Every structure is written in structure tokens, then in C-alpha cells.
Amino acid sequence: MSVFEGLFTSEAVSAGHPDKLCDQISDAVLDAFLRLDPNARVACETFAANDKIIVAGEFRTTRPEDFAAVEAGAPELVRAVLREVGYGHEATDIDPATCEIEVRFNRQSPEIEAGVDGGEETGAGDQGLMFGHAVAETEHFMPLAWSLATDLVARASELVGEGGSALRPDGKAQVTVRYREGKPVGVETVVLSWQHQFESELEAVRALLQAEVIDQVIPSHLRTPQFKALINPAGPFTVGGPKGDTGLTGRKIIVDTYGGACPHGGGAFSGKDPTKVDRSAAYVARHIAKNIVAARLANRCTVQLAYAIGVAEPVSVNVETYGTGTIPDAALATAVRAAWDLTPAGIIRDLDLLRPIYSDTAVLGHFGRWRSPAHHRWERLDKAAALAHQLSQDSLEAVG
């Protein structure tokens, strides 16, 4: 039986949320390094509070001048991200032109370098466990609650980007879906909190968000009889971004993944180059789970991978289909090991992860409809047909 019965809730946050701001800056730094050196090692953290941004981390490049170039360009890179998000008011969020930016770049430890790098035998950048998930609830194989919450954020963000409305960049959404016998039957509650201009009347903002966001994303046929929408339930929301709350890279890991629909190993993604399996192994785990569900080998699938620092092969591979699989989970795990190269070098090669593609992932999640399979290759369904064929052949041989 599915793990879901009753009510299940997921959330999403906008590009203007202070934690998401920090994710975007950290991934912009990563992309800047990869443009100069595809083999750069990057572990970038960003902290935002009031009118100050601190960018720090450990880095290594083949050429010292590439390290120096990104370090020198980091302040303007930060300001560009702030402008892109839509900030610009010192009193209510942060002013890209006047805010203070502090950069603290360190060089990667030689001990980590020696333990991790080794060509085709590249070891994992750290120990850890990573999860990937897919479910046949939406065409993009993502959980319905997460998908709808993300769509709400995307729609409200469009209004911010178009200008002319009362909305400012910071916001978040939450969607509660009712399940029966493991299947979603409707949306029960929507919570939408969005920053707005100081002079705007709260009721006018609520009416705008209802008509132009909620009613555009949650059609009537998806609403249960108990449906309710809570819009800016705490009242006016005029101060946002780093002015309203501190921000830190990696604090929105559930928003980044599956909205709580499966476990999370704990590691964040943003600001980390693909030798860090926190990121790359989570991407390949999604690739595996999505192809299993697309191959109709299960309706819901979670894949767990675990690694030891400096060791190339995963120490464990686990597949869980919650009773929806057409073959035993252990057989699926065996097939996964045969079909995927799960070493860091293999993942990086097969998913082409040395490209500067990461800034795009720092908002609206790292998986699902907001990712392009041509650009973000962990979303491809390139192994589904072969996996289904191989496992059907194995089943016939076992019967024979």
C-alpha cells in the first residue's frame, strides 16, 4: 500500500525568499567557476541579513588566475542576482546598489583533494546518503502537492516580473492534498503568503492573489468540498527578503526536492560542484526513479544511494516501490546497478554535469516540470524502455 492516506502537504518558495536568494548566489558562483574551469572544485555558502551579503567557501581551480577572477568578480555577480530577483528597496528588502558584500574565498584542503580526485576512479567528495523519487501523479512524475505549490509560486512570480501589480519578490505557497487508497482526490487547503507594496490595501492584495494566482493554478475540479484558501493569513506582508529574515544556502532542501514525499539525506545542493555526491548522486537517484516509473515498473519509487568519502562505488543501493512495483524491489536494485554507472565519475559523465547549468536549478526545485531534459539530463527518460525490456526478459527467463 502507498505511504499516503489522508492529508499530505508540500510547500514552495519564491526567488525572493531569503534562503532561496542565497541558493541562487551560491549556484551563480559555481557556474562562474565552471565557465572558466569545468574541473573546478566549489563549495560555496551565502549568508544574507538586512543589507549585508557574505559569500564564502572552499574552492580550487587548475589555474590560479581563474580563482582570482571569480573572487574579484563575486561582488558584481551578487548584485546581478539581487537585481534579477527584483529587489531594490533598502527599507523593505535589499538594495543591490548600496548593500554591503563580503567575500571570503579559501582554497580547498589538499587532503580532500588527494582523497577525492582520481580520474575515472574519482571518489565521493564526502560520505552521505541521497534519495531520488518519482510518482505517477503528474506528467512530470512529481508529487501533486509539490507541483501545485511550485506552480502557485511560479504564477505569482510572473506577476512580479511583469510589474504593475502590488506584489514584491518574496513569497511562499503551501498546498494540502487529500489522498484515498494512495491516490490524490483533490486539494483541500492552499496557503499563499506574498510580499506586497506598503501602500497596498491587504484585501486588494488578497483579491489579486485569489483571482490571478490561486484561481489560475487550482481549477475547480481539483478542489475538494472542504477547499479553503488562506491568503496572507498573518496580515500585511510588506518587509521581505533579507530585511525581513536572514537567509542561508541550503535551508530549503525539501522545497528543492519532492516536498517531503520521500526521505531526504540531509545534504543541500546549491553551491556544490558535481564531485559532491550530495548533489550529483541525488540527481542520478531522480534519474533512476523517474525511469522506473516511466517504464511502468512501479507507480511510486524512491531510490536511496549511499557513499563513503574517497570511495567511488556506492556502499548501498536501495529501491522502494511501496507495494506498487511489478517486480520485487531487490530485483529492481540489482537492475539499477547494472544499468547505471553510479561512481561520481560515471554520474558526471552520463549526466554531463561539468556545464554551468546550476543557476537555473536554484529556484522552482531541481526536478520536474521546471527542468529541461535536454539541459538537465537527470530528467531524461532515456533508460525506461531498455529497463522495462531487460526486466521483462529476466522474468521470462526465470519462469522458463
mmCIF file of C-alpha atoms in Angstrom:
data_model
loop_
_atom_site.group_PDB
_atom_site.id
_atom_site.type_symbol
_atom_site.label_atom_id
_atom_site.label_comp_id
_atom_site.label_asym_id
_atom_site.label_seq_id
_atom_site.Cartn_x
_atom_site.Cartn_y
_atom_site.Cartn_z
ATOM 1 C CA MET A 1 0.000 0.000 0.000
ATOM 2 C CA SER A 2 1.121 3.576 -0.677
ATOM 3 C CA VAL A 3 2.590 5.597 2.170
ATOM 4 C CA PHE A 4 -0.048 8.294 1.569
ATOM 5 C CA GLU A 5 -3.517 8.264 3.072
ATOM 6 C CA GLY A 6 -5.475 11.242 4.331
ATOM 7 C CA LEU A 7 -3.879 14.680 4.009
ATOM 8 C CA PHE A 8 -0.406 15.500 2.723
ATOM 9 C CA THR A 9 1.159 18.965 2.411
ATOM 10 C CA SER A 10 4.066 20.434 0.449
ATOM 11 C CA GLU A 11 5.426 23.968 0.102
ATOM 12 C CA ALA A 12 7.383 26.089 -2.353
ATOM 13 C CA VAL A 13 9.147 29.448 -2.059
ATOM 14 C CA SER A 14 9.922 32.230 -4.498
ATOM 15 C CA ALA A 15 13.235 33.534 -5.812
ATOM 16 C CA GLY A 16 12.840 36.433 -3.384
ATOM 17 C CA HIS A 17 12.734 34.240 -0.295
ATOM 18 C CA PRO A 18 15.965 34.992 1.625
ATOM 19 C CA ASP A 19 17.116 31.364 1.719
ATOM 20 C CA LYS A 20 16.417 30.958 -1.991
ATOM 21 C CA LEU A 21 18.335 34.163 -2.644
ATOM 22 C CA CYS A 22 21.372 32.557 -1.021
ATOM 23 C CA ASP A 23 20.951 29.383 -3.081
ATOM 24 C CA GLN A 24 20.909 31.468 -6.253
ATOM 25 C CA ILE A 25 24.078 33.346 -5.309
ATOM 26 C CA SER A 26 25.925 30.142 -4.394
ATOM 27 C CA ASP A 27 24.953 28.496 -7.685
ATOM 28 C CA ALA A 28 25.871 31.627 -9.632
ATOM 29 C CA VAL A 29 29.347 31.417 -8.086
ATOM 30 C CA LEU A 30 29.535 27.729 -9.013
ATOM 31 C CA ASP A 31 28.593 28.492 -12.621
ATOM 32 C CA ALA A 32 31.162 31.290 -12.774
ATOM 33 C CA PHE A 33 33.894 28.837 -11.780
ATOM 34 C CA LEU A 34 32.699 26.151 -14.218
ATOM 35 C CA ARG A 35 32.699 28.585 -17.133
ATOM 36 C CA LEU A 36 36.416 29.133 -16.584
ATOM 37 C CA ASP A 37 37.342 25.646 -15.404
ATOM 38 C CA PRO A 38 34.942 22.689 -15.812
ATOM 39 C CA ASN A 39 37.016 20.771 -13.270
ATOM 40 C CA ALA A 40 36.840 23.451 -10.590
ATOM 41 C CA ARG A 41 36.041 22.308 -7.068
ATOM 42 C CA VAL A 42 33.424 24.506 -5.425
ATOM 43 C CA ALA A 43 31.737 24.533 -2.031
ATOM 44 C CA CYS A 44 30.082 27.932 -1.741
ATOM 45 C CA GLU A 45 27.898 29.224 1.083
ATOM 46 C CA THR A 46 25.993 32.502 1.205
ATOM 47 C CA PHE A 47 24.530 34.342 4.182
ATOM 48 C CA ALA A 48 22.153 37.292 3.882
ATOM 49 C CA ALA A 49 20.985 39.581 6.675
ATOM 50 C CA ASN A 50 19.478 43.028 6.429
ATOM 51 C CA ASP A 51 21.708 44.956 3.985
ATOM 52 C CA LYS A 52 24.712 42.598 4.003
ATOM 53 C CA ILE A 53 25.606 39.536 1.907
ATOM 54 C CA ILE A 54 28.503 37.255 2.880
ATOM 55 C CA VAL A 55 29.817 34.774 0.294
ATOM 56 C CA ALA A 56 32.361 32.219 1.493
ATOM 57 C CA GLY A 57 33.625 28.721 0.828
ATOM 58 C CA GLU A 58 36.398 26.438 -0.353
ATOM 59 C CA PHE A 59 37.474 26.390 -3.992
ATOM 60 C CA ARG A 60 40.133 25.001 -6.307
ATOM 61 C CA THR A 61 40.897 25.706 -9.952
ATOM 62 C CA THR A 62 43.514 24.370 -12.344
ATOM 63 C CA ARG A 63 44.818 27.882 -12.996
ATOM 64 C CA PRO A 64 45.286 30.339 -10.120
ATOM 65 C CA GLU A 65 44.116 33.203 -12.326
ATOM 66 C CA ASP A 66 40.651 31.606 -12.639
ATOM 67 C CA PHE A 67 40.301 31.510 -8.864
ATOM 68 C CA ALA A 68 41.329 35.154 -8.672
ATOM 69 C CA ALA A 69 38.965 36.192 -11.468
ATOM 70 C CA VAL A 70 35.866 34.730 -9.815
ATOM 71 C CA GLU A 71 36.873 36.080 -6.423
ATOM 72 C CA ALA A 72 37.302 39.582 -7.848
ATOM 73 C CA GLY A 73 34.043 39.397 -9.771
ATOM 74 C CA ALA A 74 31.962 37.978 -6.941
ATOM 75 C CA PRO A 75 30.574 41.311 -5.637
ATOM 76 C CA GLU A 76 29.131 42.294 -9.013
ATOM 77 C CA LEU A 77 27.841 38.753 -9.510
ATOM 78 C CA VAL A 78 25.954 39.066 -6.218
ATOM 79 C CA ARG A 79 24.488 42.417 -7.217
ATOM 80 C CA ALA A 80 23.367 40.948 -10.554
ATOM 81 C CA VAL A 81 21.491 38.160 -8.758
ATOM 82 C CA LEU A 82 19.813 40.698 -6.450
ATOM 83 C CA ARG A 83 18.684 42.740 -9.449
ATOM 84 C CA GLU A 84 17.425 39.654 -11.278
ATOM 85 C CA VAL A 85 15.338 38.619 -8.262
ATOM 86 C CA GLY A 86 13.724 42.040 -8.303
ATOM 87 C CA TYR A 87 14.992 43.530 -5.073
ATOM 88 C CA GLY A 88 15.626 47.246 -4.953
ATOM 89 C CA HIS A 89 14.233 48.838 -1.800
ATOM 90 C CA GLU A 90 16.531 49.255 1.189
ATOM 91 C CA ALA A 91 13.571 49.741 3.538
ATOM 92 C CA THR A 92 11.607 46.630 2.511
ATOM 93 C CA ASP A 93 14.078 44.062 1.124
ATOM 94 C CA ILE A 94 17.635 44.918 -0.030
ATOM 95 C CA ASP A 95 19.129 47.453 -2.423
ATOM 96 C CA PRO A 96 21.550 45.861 -4.940
ATOM 97 C CA ALA A 97 23.310 49.178 -5.473
ATOM 98 C CA THR A 98 24.104 50.020 -1.851
ATOM 99 C CA CYS A 99 24.191 46.747 0.101
ATOM 100 C CA GLU A 100 27.454 45.564 1.672
ATOM 101 C CA ILE A 101 29.048 42.451 0.169
ATOM 102 C CA GLU A 102 31.808 40.492 1.896
ATOM 103 C CA VAL A 103 33.723 37.757 0.044
ATOM 104 C CA ARG A 104 35.767 35.103 1.877
ATOM 105 C CA PHE A 105 37.199 32.522 -0.548
ATOM 106 C CA ASN A 106 39.503 29.791 0.765
ATOM 107 C CA ARG A 107 41.392 27.125 -1.164
ATOM 108 C CA GLN A 108 40.270 23.511 -0.944
ATOM 109 C CA SER A 109 42.133 21.340 1.553
ATOM 110 C CA PRO A 110 44.971 19.310 -0.060
ATOM 111 C CA GLU A 111 43.833 16.294 1.982
ATOM 112 C CA ILE A 112 40.349 16.421 0.463
ATOM 113 C CA GLU A 113 41.890 16.910 -2.981
ATOM 114 C CA ALA A 114 44.071 13.816 -2.554
ATOM 115 C CA GLY A 115 41.215 11.681 -1.251
ATOM 116 C CA VAL A 116 38.646 12.622 -3.851
ATOM 117 C CA ASP A 117 40.390 13.134 -7.194
ATOM 118 C CA GLY A 118 41.493 10.178 -9.240
ATOM 119 C CA GLY A 119 40.292 10.405 -12.847
ATOM 120 C CA GLU A 120 37.883 7.574 -13.606
ATOM 121 C CA GLU A 121 38.276 6.395 -10.032
ATOM 122 C CA THR A 122 37.174 9.723 -8.598
ATOM 123 C CA GLY A 123 35.951 9.093 -5.096
ATOM 124 C CA ALA A 124 32.895 10.611 -3.490
ATOM 125 C CA GLY A 125 33.501 14.099 -2.140
ATOM 126 C CA ASP A 126 32.018 13.081 1.211
ATOM 127 C CA GLN A 127 30.103 10.302 2.885
ATOM 128 C CA GLY A 128 26.346 10.567 2.832
ATOM 129 C CA LEU A 129 23.018 9.215 1.697
ATOM 130 C CA MET A 130 20.915 10.615 -1.130
ATOM 131 C CA PHE A 131 17.370 9.984 -2.319
ATOM 132 C CA GLY A 132 15.556 10.221 -5.634
ATOM 133 C CA HIS A 133 11.819 9.950 -6.129
ATOM 134 C CA ALA A 134 9.183 9.716 -8.824
ATOM 135 C CA VAL A 135 5.436 9.121 -8.769
ATOM 136 C CA ALA A 136 2.774 8.696 -11.447
ATOM 137 C CA GLU A 137 0.659 11.597 -10.142
ATOM 138 C CA THR A 138 1.658 14.212 -12.714
ATOM 139 C CA GLU A 139 3.025 14.091 -16.238
ATOM 140 C CA HIS A 140 6.426 15.094 -14.885
ATOM 141 C CA PHE A 141 6.414 12.280 -12.319
ATOM 142 C CA MET A 142 6.440 14.669 -9.371
ATOM 143 C CA PRO A 143 4.129 14.680 -6.332
ATOM 144 C CA LEU A 144 0.928 16.631 -6.917
ATOM 145 C CA ALA A 145 1.136 18.789 -3.764
ATOM 146 C CA TRP A 146 4.687 19.900 -4.562
ATOM 147 C CA SER A 147 3.813 20.535 -8.212
ATOM 148 C CA LEU A 148 0.825 22.734 -7.390
ATOM 149 C CA ALA A 149 2.699 24.678 -4.699
ATOM 150 C CA THR A 150 5.505 25.334 -7.178
ATOM 151 C CA ASP A 151 3.029 26.387 -9.872
ATOM 152 C CA LEU A 152 1.493 28.896 -7.459
ATOM 153 C CA VAL A 153 4.900 30.417 -6.768
ATOM 154 C CA ALA A 154 5.738 30.496 -10.463
ATOM 155 C CA ARG A 155 2.479 32.258 -11.313
ATOM 156 C CA ALA A 156 2.840 34.906 -8.598
ATOM 157 C CA SER A 157 6.458 35.438 -9.644
ATOM 158 C CA GLU A 158 5.285 36.108 -13.195
ATOM 159 C CA LEU A 159 3.144 38.947 -11.870
ATOM 160 C CA VAL A 160 6.146 40.351 -10.009
ATOM 161 C CA GLY A 161 8.277 40.166 -13.142
ATOM 162 C CA GLU A 162 5.641 41.798 -15.329
ATOM 163 C CA GLY A 163 5.441 44.771 -12.973
ATOM 164 C CA GLY A 164 2.386 46.908 -12.482
ATOM 165 C CA SER A 165 0.975 44.826 -9.619
ATOM 166 C CA ALA A 166 1.301 45.334 -5.888
ATOM 167 C CA LEU A 167 3.447 42.214 -5.484
ATOM 168 C CA ARG A 168 7.109 42.193 -4.421
ATOM 169 C CA PRO A 169 9.632 39.330 -4.832
ATOM 170 C CA ASP A 170 9.341 37.406 -1.526
ATOM 171 C CA GLY A 171 6.650 34.783 -1.190
ATOM 172 C CA LYS A 172 5.760 31.179 -0.482
ATOM 173 C CA ALA A 173 2.941 28.727 -1.062
ATOM 174 C CA GLN A 174 1.669 25.585 0.616
ATOM 175 C CA VAL A 175 -0.766 23.011 -0.773
ATOM 176 C CA THR A 176 -2.579 20.231 1.090
ATOM 177 C CA VAL A 177 -3.860 17.301 -0.974
ATOM 178 C CA ARG A 178 -6.284 14.632 0.214
ATOM 179 C CA TYR A 179 -5.403 11.032 -0.619
ATOM 180 C CA ARG A 180 -7.612 7.944 -0.633
ATOM 181 C CA GLU A 181 -6.135 4.488 -1.104
ATOM 182 C CA GLY A 182 -2.848 6.050 -2.113
ATOM 183 C CA LYS A 183 -4.234 8.322 -4.839
ATOM 184 C CA PRO A 184 -4.830 12.095 -4.756
ATOM 185 C CA VAL A 185 -8.509 13.006 -4.905
ATOM 186 C CA GLY A 186 -8.336 16.784 -4.517
ATOM 187 C CA VAL A 187 -6.824 19.887 -2.991
ATOM 188 C CA GLU A 188 -8.107 20.703 0.469
ATOM 189 C CA THR A 189 -6.115 23.779 1.517
ATOM 190 C CA VAL A 190 -3.919 26.406 -0.109
ATOM 191 C CA VAL A 191 -1.797 28.817 1.903
ATOM 192 C CA LEU A 192 -0.270 31.707 -0.014
ATOM 193 C CA SER A 193 1.811 34.417 1.658
ATOM 194 C CA TRP A 194 3.239 37.111 -0.599
ATOM 195 C CA GLN A 195 5.129 40.331 -0.052
ATOM 196 C CA HIS A 196 3.404 43.451 -1.346
ATOM 197 C CA GLN A 197 3.889 47.179 -1.531
ATOM 198 C CA PHE A 198 3.448 49.114 1.697
ATOM 199 C CA GLU A 199 0.711 51.327 0.318
ATOM 200 C CA SER A 200 -1.418 48.429 -0.978
ATOM 201 C CA GLU A 201 -4.599 47.501 0.859
ATOM 202 C CA LEU A 202 -4.443 43.987 2.271
ATOM 203 C CA GLU A 203 -7.864 42.994 0.920
ATOM 204 C CA ALA A 204 -6.904 44.185 -2.548
ATOM 205 C CA VAL A 205 -3.732 42.070 -2.400
ATOM 206 C CA ARG A 206 -5.744 39.060 -1.261
ATOM 207 C CA ALA A 207 -8.223 39.527 -4.089
ATOM 208 C CA LEU A 208 -5.377 39.768 -6.613
ATOM 209 C CA LEU A 209 -3.701 36.599 -5.336
ATOM 210 C CA GLN A 210 -7.026 34.752 -5.341
ATOM 211 C CA ALA A 211 -8.031 35.738 -8.867
ATOM 212 C CA GLU A 212 -4.671 35.845 -10.634
ATOM 213 C CA VAL A 213 -2.780 33.092 -8.827
ATOM 214 C CA ILE A 214 -4.913 30.550 -6.965
ATOM 215 C CA ASP A 215 -7.812 30.502 -9.432
ATOM 216 C CA GLN A 216 -5.365 30.226 -12.326
ATOM 217 C CA VAL A 217 -3.494 27.254 -10.841
ATOM 218 C CA ILE A 218 -6.067 25.273 -8.832
ATOM 219 C CA PRO A 219 -9.057 24.529 -11.109
ATOM 220 C CA SER A 220 -12.445 23.868 -9.531
ATOM 221 C CA HIS A 221 -12.416 20.178 -10.427
ATOM 222 C CA LEU A 222 -9.261 19.717 -8.318
ATOM 223 C CA ARG A 223 -10.841 21.214 -5.176
ATOM 224 C CA THR A 224 -12.476 19.096 -2.505
ATOM 225 C CA PRO A 225 -15.785 20.267 -0.970
ATOM 226 C CA GLN A 226 -13.746 21.392 2.061
ATOM 227 C CA PHE A 227 -11.387 23.522 -0.035
ATOM 228 C CA LYS A 228 -10.181 26.733 1.553
ATOM 229 C CA ALA A 229 -7.569 29.342 0.646
ATOM 230 C CA LEU A 230 -5.618 31.211 3.316
ATOM 231 C CA ILE A 231 -4.068 34.285 1.696
ATOM 232 C CA ASN A 232 -1.565 36.331 3.700
ATOM 233 C CA PRO A 233 -3.170 34.859 6.822
ATOM 234 C CA ALA A 234 -0.846 36.764 9.176
ATOM 235 C CA GLY A 235 -1.924 40.108 7.712
ATOM 236 C CA PRO A 236 0.177 42.662 5.788
ATOM 237 C CA PHE A 237 3.497 41.405 4.389
ATOM 238 C CA THR A 238 5.491 44.422 3.242
ATOM 239 C CA VAL A 239 9.010 43.707 4.527
ATOM 240 C CA GLY A 240 10.678 40.692 2.907
ATOM 241 C CA GLY A 241 13.924 39.250 1.637
ATOM 242 C CA PRO A 242 16.976 39.724 3.881
ATOM 243 C CA LYS A 243 15.307 42.724 5.513
ATOM 244 C CA GLY A 244 12.511 40.511 6.842
ATOM 245 C CA ASP A 245 14.561 37.416 7.702
ATOM 246 C CA THR A 246 18.082 36.059 7.417
ATOM 247 C CA GLY A 247 18.937 33.807 4.510
ATOM 248 C CA LEU A 248 21.352 30.893 4.238
ATOM 249 C CA THR A 249 22.304 28.486 1.463
ATOM 250 C CA GLY A 250 20.801 25.030 1.772
ATOM 251 C CA ARG A 251 17.880 25.655 4.119
ATOM 252 C CA LYS A 252 15.188 24.768 1.582
ATOM 253 C CA ILE A 253 16.176 21.198 0.750
ATOM 254 C CA ILE A 254 12.611 19.833 0.862
ATOM 255 C CA VAL A 255 11.410 22.613 -1.442
ATOM 256 C CA ASP A 256 14.331 21.746 -3.722
ATOM 257 C CA THR A 257 13.325 18.084 -3.964
ATOM 258 C CA TYR A 258 9.915 16.436 -3.515
ATOM 259 C CA GLY A 259 8.077 18.448 -0.896
ATOM 260 C CA GLY A 260 8.542 15.826 1.797
ATOM 261 C CA ALA A 261 7.070 12.998 -0.299
ATOM 262 C CA CYS A 262 10.185 10.905 0.316
ATOM 263 C CA PRO A 263 13.103 10.991 2.800
ATOM 264 C CA HIS A 264 15.994 13.395 2.379
ATOM 265 C CA GLY A 265 19.562 12.501 3.214
ATOM 266 C CA GLY A 266 20.271 15.922 4.676
ATOM 267 C CA GLY A 267 22.734 17.343 2.168
ATOM 268 C CA ALA A 268 21.894 20.508 0.251
ATOM 269 C CA PHE A 269 22.600 21.020 -3.458
ATOM 270 C CA SER A 270 23.319 24.665 -4.206
ATOM 271 C CA GLY A 271 26.902 25.890 -4.321
ATOM 272 C CA LYS A 272 28.406 22.394 -4.705
ATOM 273 C CA ASP A 273 30.249 21.103 -7.763
ATOM 274 C CA PRO A 274 29.209 17.628 -9.008
ATOM 275 C CA THR A 275 32.023 15.743 -7.286
ATOM 276 C CA LYS A 276 29.957 16.376 -4.162
ATOM 277 C CA VAL A 277 27.559 13.430 -4.203
ATOM 278 C CA ASP A 278 25.096 15.440 -2.121
ATOM 279 C CA ARG A 279 24.216 16.938 -5.485
ATOM 280 C CA SER A 280 25.231 14.553 -8.265
ATOM 281 C CA ALA A 281 24.029 11.349 -6.588
ATOM 282 C CA ALA A 282 20.683 12.976 -5.767
ATOM 283 C CA TYR A 283 20.373 13.873 -9.452
ATOM 284 C CA VAL A 284 21.122 10.349 -10.651
ATOM 285 C CA ALA A 285 18.777 8.910 -7.999
ATOM 286 C CA ARG A 286 15.993 11.051 -9.502
ATOM 287 C CA HIS A 287 17.001 9.816 -12.972
ATOM 288 C CA ILE A 288 16.709 6.220 -11.784
ATOM 289 C CA ALA A 289 13.378 6.644 -10.009
ATOM 290 C CA LYS A 290 11.832 8.566 -12.906
ATOM 291 C CA ASN A 291 12.852 5.938 -15.448
ATOM 292 C CA ILE A 292 11.494 3.136 -13.254
ATOM 293 C CA VAL A 293 8.094 4.816 -13.005
ATOM 294 C CA ALA A 294 8.085 5.817 -16.670
ATOM 295 C CA ALA A 295 8.805 2.185 -17.558
ATOM 296 C CA ARG A 296 5.636 1.266 -15.594
ATOM 297 C CA LEU A 297 7.659 -0.902 -13.263
ATOM 298 C CA ALA A 298 6.099 0.979 -10.322
ATOM 299 C CA ASN A 299 3.634 3.798 -9.661
ATOM 300 C CA ARG A 300 5.775 5.284 -6.917
ATOM 301 C CA CYS A 301 9.501 4.799 -6.416
ATOM 302 C CA THR A 302 12.173 6.045 -4.031
ATOM 303 C CA VAL A 303 15.856 5.284 -4.636
ATOM 304 C CA GLN A 304 18.487 5.591 -1.920
ATOM 305 C CA LEU A 305 22.217 5.735 -2.643
ATOM 306 C CA ALA A 306 24.954 5.913 -0.009
ATOM 307 C CA TYR A 307 28.652 6.735 -0.361
ATOM 308 C CA ALA A 308 31.895 6.839 1.615
ATOM 309 C CA ILE A 309 34.335 9.723 1.140
ATOM 310 C CA GLY A 310 37.090 8.887 -1.319
ATOM 311 C CA VAL A 311 35.356 5.651 -2.469
ATOM 312 C CA ALA A 312 33.951 5.563 -5.989
ATOM 313 C CA GLU A 313 31.251 2.884 -5.825
ATOM 314 C CA PRO A 314 28.211 3.426 -3.615
ATOM 315 C CA VAL A 315 28.185 1.381 -0.435
ATOM 316 C CA SER A 316 24.463 0.687 -0.893
ATOM 317 C CA VAL A 317 21.668 0.950 -3.455
ATOM 318 C CA ASN A 318 18.073 0.596 -2.299
ATOM 319 C CA VAL A 319 14.830 0.758 -4.291
ATOM 320 C CA GLU A 320 11.455 1.117 -2.550
ATOM 321 C CA THR A 321 8.210 0.979 -4.546
ATOM 322 C CA TYR A 322 5.733 0.930 -1.626
ATOM 323 C CA GLY A 323 3.995 -2.187 -2.890
ATOM 324 C CA THR A 324 3.329 -0.673 -6.336
ATOM 325 C CA GLY A 325 6.163 -2.445 -8.182
ATOM 326 C CA THR A 326 5.618 -5.080 -10.846
ATOM 327 C CA ILE A 327 8.749 -6.960 -9.769
ATOM 328 C CA PRO A 328 10.457 -7.273 -6.361
ATOM 329 C CA ASP A 329 12.329 -4.203 -5.117
ATOM 330 C CA ALA A 330 15.527 -6.240 -4.705
ATOM 331 C CA ALA A 331 15.425 -7.191 -8.390
ATOM 332 C CA LEU A 332 14.989 -3.535 -9.309
ATOM 333 C CA ALA A 333 18.023 -2.612 -7.201
ATOM 334 C CA THR A 334 20.095 -5.249 -8.997
ATOM 335 C CA ALA A 335 18.932 -3.933 -12.370
ATOM 336 C CA VAL A 336 19.820 -0.380 -11.346
ATOM 337 C CA ARG A 337 23.396 -1.366 -10.533
ATOM 338 C CA ALA A 338 23.688 -2.983 -13.969
ATOM 339 C CA ALA A 339 22.101 -0.125 -15.928
ATOM 340 C CA TRP A 340 23.722 2.893 -14.264
ATOM 341 C CA ASP A 341 27.353 3.753 -13.552
ATOM 342 C CA LEU A 342 26.965 5.101 -10.019
ATOM 343 C CA THR A 343 30.548 6.207 -9.465
ATOM 344 C CA PRO A 344 30.960 10.002 -9.224
ATOM 345 C CA ALA A 345 32.924 9.999 -12.498
ATOM 346 C CA GLY A 346 30.226 7.932 -14.201
ATOM 347 C CA ILE A 347 27.413 10.156 -12.957
ATOM 348 C CA ILE A 348 29.251 13.314 -14.021
ATOM 349 C CA ARG A 349 29.950 11.853 -17.475
ATOM 350 C CA ASP A 350 26.499 10.401 -18.145
ATOM 351 C CA LEU A 351 24.567 13.446 -16.910
ATOM 352 C CA ASP A 352 27.118 15.911 -18.351
ATOM 353 C CA LEU A 353 27.408 17.759 -15.060
ATOM 354 C CA LEU A 354 30.515 19.850 -15.701
ATOM 355 C CA ARG A 355 28.493 22.506 -17.542
ATOM 356 C CA PRO A 356 27.444 25.817 -15.914
ATOM 357 C CA ILE A 357 23.784 24.766 -15.626
ATOM 358 C CA TYR A 358 23.183 25.216 -11.920
ATOM 359 C CA SER A 359 21.844 28.746 -11.555
ATOM 360 C CA ASP A 360 18.706 27.546 -13.336
ATOM 361 C CA THR A 361 18.095 24.943 -10.630
ATOM 362 C CA ALA A 362 18.200 27.322 -7.664
ATOM 363 C CA VAL A 363 14.511 28.275 -7.917
ATOM 364 C CA LEU A 364 11.359 26.204 -8.553
ATOM 365 C CA GLY A 365 13.076 22.988 -7.498
ATOM 366 C CA HIS A 366 15.745 20.822 -9.058
ATOM 367 C CA PHE A 367 13.334 18.295 -10.580
ATOM 368 C CA GLY A 368 10.111 18.095 -12.554
ATOM 369 C CA ARG A 369 8.357 20.453 -14.957
ATOM 370 C CA TRP A 370 10.717 23.369 -14.425
ATOM 371 C CA ARG A 371 13.719 21.392 -15.668
ATOM 372 C CA SER A 372 14.506 20.784 -19.338
ATOM 373 C CA PRO A 373 15.549 17.165 -20.116
ATOM 374 C CA ALA A 374 17.853 18.463 -22.852
ATOM 375 C CA HIS A 375 19.551 20.793 -20.375
ATOM 376 C CA HIS A 376 19.115 18.931 -17.088
ATOM 377 C CA ARG A 377 19.794 15.371 -18.141
ATOM 378 C CA TRP A 378 18.638 13.728 -14.938
ATOM 379 C CA GLU A 379 15.110 14.424 -16.209
ATOM 380 C CA ARG A 380 15.542 12.336 -19.372
ATOM 381 C CA LEU A 381 13.596 9.098 -19.886
ATOM 382 C CA ASP A 382 16.391 7.563 -21.912
ATOM 383 C CA LYS A 383 16.632 4.306 -19.955
ATOM 384 C CA ALA A 384 12.952 3.490 -19.387
ATOM 385 C CA ALA A 385 12.360 1.337 -22.483
ATOM 386 C CA ALA A 386 15.578 -0.660 -22.114
ATOM 387 C CA LEU A 387 14.990 -1.164 -18.400
ATOM 388 C CA ALA A 388 11.450 -2.443 -18.976
ATOM 389 C CA HIS A 389 12.647 -4.776 -21.757
ATOM 390 C CA GLN A 390 15.531 -6.167 -19.724
ATOM 391 C CA LEU A 391 13.417 -6.866 -16.680
ATOM 392 C CA SER A 392 10.665 -8.487 -18.752
ATOM 393 C CA GLN A 393 13.299 -10.732 -20.346
ATOM 394 C CA ASP A 394 14.705 -11.584 -16.928
ATOM 395 C CA SER A 395 11.206 -12.508 -15.734
ATOM 396 C CA LEU A 396 10.622 -14.769 -18.759
ATOM 397 C CA GLU A 397 13.970 -16.494 -18.218
ATOM 398 C CA ALA A 398 13.182 -17.012 -14.541
ATOM 399 C CA VAL A 399 9.851 -18.605 -15.428
ATOM 400 C CA GLY A 400 11.486 -20.725 -18.115
#
